[in-house]
Coordinates of C-alpha atoms in Angstrom, one line a residue:
M247 CA -74.9 25.4 -15.6
T248 CA -77.4 27.2 -13.6
T249 CA -81.2 26.3 -13.5
T250 CA -83.7 29.1 -13.4
L251 CA -86.6 28.6 -11.3
H252 CA -89.8 30.2 -13.0
P253 CA -92.7 31.0 -10.4
V254 CA -95.8 28.9 -11.0
A255 CA -98.7 31.0 -11.9
R256 CA -101.6 30.8 -9.5
T257 CA -105.2 31.4 -10.8
A258 CA -108.1 32.3 -8.4
P259 CA -109.8 29.2 -7.5
S260 CA -113.4 28.9 -8.9
D261 CA -116.8 29.0 -7.0
T262 CA -116.8 25.1 -7.2
D263 CA -113.2 24.6 -6.1
A264 CA -114.1 27.0 -3.0
R265 CA -117.2 25.1 -2.1
V266 CA -115.3 21.6 -2.3
V267 CA -112.6 23.2 0.1
R268 CA -115.2 24.6 2.6
R269 CA -117.0 21.2 2.5
R270 CA -113.5 19.3 3.1
L271 CA -112.4 21.5 5.7
G272 CA -115.8 22.4 7.4
P273 CA -118.6 20.3 8.6
G274 CA -119.1 18.5 5.4
K275 CA -121.7 17.9 2.8
R276 CA -125.3 19.1 3.7
I277 CA -127.8 16.0 4.7
P278 CA -131.1 16.1 3.4
F279 CA -133.7 16.7 5.8
A280 CA -131.2 17.2 8.5
F281 CA -133.6 19.2 10.8
W282 CA -135.8 16.1 11.3
I283 CA -133.2 13.5 12.0
G284 CA -132.8 14.5 15.7
P285 CA -136.6 14.8 16.3
A286 CA -137.3 11.4 14.6
L287 CA -134.6 9.7 16.6
F288 CA -136.1 11.2 19.9
L289 CA -139.4 9.8 18.8
A290 CA -138.0 6.4 18.1
L291 CA -136.3 6.3 21.5
W292 CA -139.4 7.4 23.1
S293 CA -141.4 4.6 21.5
A294 CA -138.9 2.0 22.3
G295 CA -138.7 3.1 25.9
S296 CA -142.4 3.1 26.2
A297 CA -142.9 -0.4 24.6
S298 CA -140.1 -2.0 26.7
G299 CA -141.6 -0.5 29.8
L300 CA -138.4 1.6 30.6
I301 CA -140.6 4.7 30.5
P302 CA -143.7 4.0 32.7
P303 CA -146.8 5.8 31.6
A304 CA -146.8 7.6 35.0
I305 CA -143.4 9.3 33.9
L306 CA -144.3 9.8 30.4
T307 CA -147.2 9.0 28.4
A308 CA -146.4 6.5 25.4
P309 CA -146.4 8.2 21.7
W310 CA -149.4 6.2 20.7
D311 CA -151.3 7.3 23.7
V312 CA -150.4 10.8 22.8
A313 CA -151.9 10.4 19.4
V314 CA -155.0 9.0 20.7
A315 CA -155.5 12.0 23.1
F316 CA -154.6 14.2 20.2
Q317 CA -157.5 12.8 18.0
D318 CA -159.8 13.1 21.1
Q319 CA -159.0 17.0 21.7
W320 CA -159.2 17.5 17.8
V321 CA -162.9 15.9 17.5
N322 CA -164.3 16.6 20.9
H323 CA -162.5 19.6 22.3
D324 CA -161.9 22.1 19.7
L325 CA -158.1 21.6 19.5
L326 CA -157.9 23.5 16.5
G327 CA -159.4 26.6 18.0
N328 CA -157.1 26.4 20.9
V329 CA -154.0 26.1 18.6
L330 CA -155.2 29.0 16.4
S331 CA -155.8 31.2 19.8
S332 CA -152.2 30.5 20.9
L333 CA -150.7 31.0 17.4
Q334 CA -152.4 34.5 17.3
R335 CA -151.0 35.5 20.7
A336 CA -147.5 34.3 19.7
V337 CA -147.6 36.0 16.4
L338 CA -149.0 39.3 17.7
G339 CA -146.5 39.4 20.5
L340 CA -143.5 38.3 18.4
T341 CA -144.2 40.9 15.7
L342 CA -144.6 43.6 18.2
G343 CA -141.4 42.6 19.9
V344 CA -139.3 42.2 16.6
V345 CA -140.4 45.5 15.3
S346 CA -139.9 47.3 18.5
G347 CA -136.4 45.7 19.2
A348 CA -135.1 46.4 15.7
V349 CA -136.1 50.0 15.8
L350 CA -134.6 50.5 19.2
A351 CA -131.4 49.0 18.0
V352 CA -130.9 50.8 14.8
V353 CA -131.7 54.0 16.8
S354 CA -129.2 53.1 19.3
G355 CA -126.6 51.4 17.1
L356 CA -126.6 54.4 14.7
S357 CA -126.5 57.2 17.1
R358 CA -124.4 58.0 20.3
I359 CA -127.4 60.2 21.6
G360 CA -129.8 57.2 20.9
E361 CA -127.4 54.7 22.6
S362 CA -127.2 57.0 25.6
L363 CA -131.2 57.0 25.8
I364 CA -131.9 53.5 24.9
D365 CA -129.0 51.0 25.6
G366 CA -129.0 51.7 29.4
P367 CA -132.7 50.7 30.2
I368 CA -132.5 47.8 28.0
Q369 CA -129.6 46.4 29.6
I370 CA -131.4 47.1 33.0
K371 CA -134.3 45.0 31.5
R372 CA -132.1 42.1 30.7
S373 CA -131.2 41.7 34.4
V374 CA -135.0 41.7 35.3
P375 CA -136.9 38.4 34.2
T376 CA -139.9 39.5 32.0
L377 CA -141.8 36.8 33.9
A378 CA -141.2 38.6 37.0
L379 CA -143.1 41.4 35.7
I380 CA -146.3 39.7 35.2
P381 CA -147.9 40.8 38.4
L382 CA -147.3 44.3 37.4
F383 CA -148.7 43.7 33.9
I384 CA -151.8 42.3 35.5
A385 CA -152.3 45.2 37.6
W386 CA -151.8 47.7 34.7
F387 CA -153.6 45.8 31.8
G388 CA -155.6 43.3 33.5
I389 CA -155.6 39.4 32.6
G390 CA -156.9 39.6 29.2
Q391 CA -155.2 39.4 25.7
E392 CA -153.2 42.8 26.1
M393 CA -151.3 41.6 29.0
K394 CA -150.4 38.2 27.4
V395 CA -149.3 39.8 24.0
L396 CA -147.2 42.6 25.7
T397 CA -145.5 40.0 27.9
I398 CA -144.4 38.0 24.8
A399 CA -143.5 41.3 23.1
L400 CA -141.2 42.3 26.0
I401 CA -139.6 38.8 26.2
T402 CA -138.7 38.8 22.4
L403 CA -137.6 42.3 22.2
V404 CA -134.4 42.0 24.2
P405 CA -132.7 39.3 22.0
I406 CA -133.5 41.0 18.7
Y407 CA -132.2 44.4 20.5
V408 CA -128.9 42.8 21.6
H409 CA -128.0 40.8 18.6
T410 CA -129.1 43.5 16.1
H411 CA -127.2 46.4 17.9
N412 CA -124.1 43.9 18.2
G413 CA -124.3 43.4 14.3
L414 CA -124.6 47.2 13.8
R415 CA -121.6 48.1 16.0
G416 CA -119.4 45.1 14.8
I417 CA -119.0 46.2 11.1
D418 CA -115.4 46.4 10.3
G419 CA -114.2 49.9 10.4
K420 CA -112.4 49.4 7.0
Y421 CA -115.7 49.6 5.2
A422 CA -116.1 53.1 6.6
E423 CA -112.6 54.1 5.4
L424 CA -113.5 52.5 2.0
A425 CA -116.7 54.4 1.7
E426 CA -114.8 57.7 2.7
T427 CA -112.3 57.0 0.1
I428 CA -114.8 56.5 -2.9
G429 CA -117.2 59.4 -1.6
I430 CA -120.1 57.3 -0.3
G431 CA -122.4 59.5 2.0
R432 CA -123.7 58.4 5.4
G433 CA -126.9 57.6 4.2
A434 CA -125.8 55.2 1.4
F435 CA -123.1 53.8 3.8
I436 CA -125.9 52.8 6.2
R437 CA -128.4 51.4 3.5
H438 CA -125.8 49.5 1.7
I439 CA -123.2 48.5 4.2
V440 CA -124.2 48.6 7.4
L441 CA -127.8 47.4 7.6
P442 CA -126.9 44.5 5.4
G443 CA -123.7 43.8 7.5
A444 CA -126.0 43.6 10.6
L445 CA -128.6 41.2 9.1
P446 CA -126.9 38.1 10.3
G447 CA -127.0 39.5 14.0
F448 CA -130.7 40.3 13.5
L449 CA -131.5 36.7 12.2
L450 CA -129.7 35.2 15.1
G451 CA -131.8 37.4 17.5
L452 CA -134.8 36.3 15.7
R453 CA -134.0 32.8 16.5
F454 CA -133.7 33.4 20.2
A455 CA -136.9 35.6 19.9
V456 CA -139.0 32.8 18.3
T457 CA -137.9 30.4 21.4
S458 CA -138.4 33.2 23.9
S459 CA -141.9 33.8 22.6
M460 CA -142.9 30.0 23.0
L461 CA -141.6 30.3 26.5
G462 CA -143.7 33.5 27.3
L463 CA -146.7 31.9 25.6
V464 CA -146.5 28.9 28.0
V465 CA -146.6 31.2 31.0
V466 CA -149.0 33.7 30.1
E467 CA -151.7 31.2 28.9
Q468 CA -151.7 29.9 32.7
Y469 CA -153.4 33.3 33.4
N470 CA -157.0 33.1 33.2
A471 CA -156.9 32.0 29.7
V472 CA -160.3 30.9 28.2
S473 CA -158.7 29.4 25.0
G474 CA -155.3 28.3 23.9
V475 CA -153.1 25.3 24.2
G476 CA -152.0 26.5 28.0
H477 CA -155.7 26.6 28.6
M478 CA -156.0 23.0 27.5
I479 CA -153.0 22.1 29.6
T480 CA -154.5 23.8 32.8
L481 CA -157.7 21.8 32.4
A482 CA -155.8 18.6 31.8
E483 CA -153.7 19.3 34.9
Q484 CA -156.7 19.7 37.1
Y485 CA -158.3 16.3 36.0
G486 CA -155.0 14.4 35.9
Q487 CA -154.9 13.8 32.2
T488 CA -151.1 13.7 31.6
D489 CA -151.7 12.4 27.9
V490 CA -153.4 15.6 27.2
I491 CA -150.7 17.7 29.0
V492 CA -148.1 15.9 26.7
V493 CA -150.2 16.8 23.7
G494 CA -149.9 20.5 24.6
L495 CA -146.3 20.2 25.0
V496 CA -145.7 18.6 21.7
I497 CA -147.7 21.4 20.0
Y498 CA -145.6 24.1 21.8
G499 CA -142.4 22.0 20.7
V500 CA -143.7 21.9 17.1
F501 CA -144.5 25.6 17.2
G502 CA -141.0 26.4 18.3
Y503 CA -139.1 24.0 16.1
C504 CA -140.9 24.9 12.8
A505 CA -140.6 28.6 13.4
D506 CA -137.0 28.3 14.2
S507 CA -136.4 26.2 11.0
A508 CA -138.1 28.7 8.9
V509 CA -136.0 31.6 10.3
R510 CA -132.8 29.2 9.5
L511 CA -134.1 28.6 6.0
T512 CA -134.9 32.2 5.6
G513 CA -131.3 33.3 6.7
R514 CA -129.7 30.9 4.3
K515 CA -131.7 32.4 1.4
V516 CA -131.2 36.1 2.4
L517 CA -127.5 35.7 3.1
A518 CA -126.7 33.6 0.2
W519 CA -124.2 36.4 -0.6
R520 CA -121.9 35.3 2.2
R521 CA -119.3 32.4 1.9
T522 CA -119.4 30.4 5.1
L523 CA -118.9 26.9 6.1
E524 CA -122.5 26.2 6.1
D525 CA -122.6 26.5 2.1

């Protein structure tokens, strides 16, 4: 007597089953308000260290003293005006850098001629710290708003260009073969395949650009600024007000952290079509 083995039919897993598998094998279920757990823990450790005396005020001002200094700056020293001035510089520089970097990356990534003209100078620029160019920018543009905005723009341009260009060139060649097979033209292929495929690289570059813009903002506001958070820090340094300095550093940190969180959230929404371990 022989036994016949019948193959077991396999059905495609549902979206729910696939999500459960990704969570089991990946990082796990998403934790609510995960972005804020780390900063909250840091604040708790800072408070505990200051209260216990492990962190002397001469080393780092206590959080409650920083809160008092923040209130004083808000009421008596136009902190809101300084914050808005810094935000204006950061947004203008970041916008200019992101747009320029994305355009250059698209031209270079989609054209060999464009790559030969653009990629070399950008790679050379990567080897030259932008902050080292500030003396030249001062000689060319003076020490006004133009120098500050252009410095931030040049700092943010590089990560946008590098990651977007890498995303454009990293598209799987099989998509081009498929597009050729079904008769999709170059224009439609770029619009529907290449640019959406490069979007993750662009968003990654945007995260680096946001952080870089904060770095540039900290530096350029030390140069003859009459307003802004950096101007406030410079005055506080002259008068030995360490609590005010920490207020400025906290504001810079909040700027960068909130902007990075916004980019990450936008990336999850825009790239919802992808199935990753993040889901």
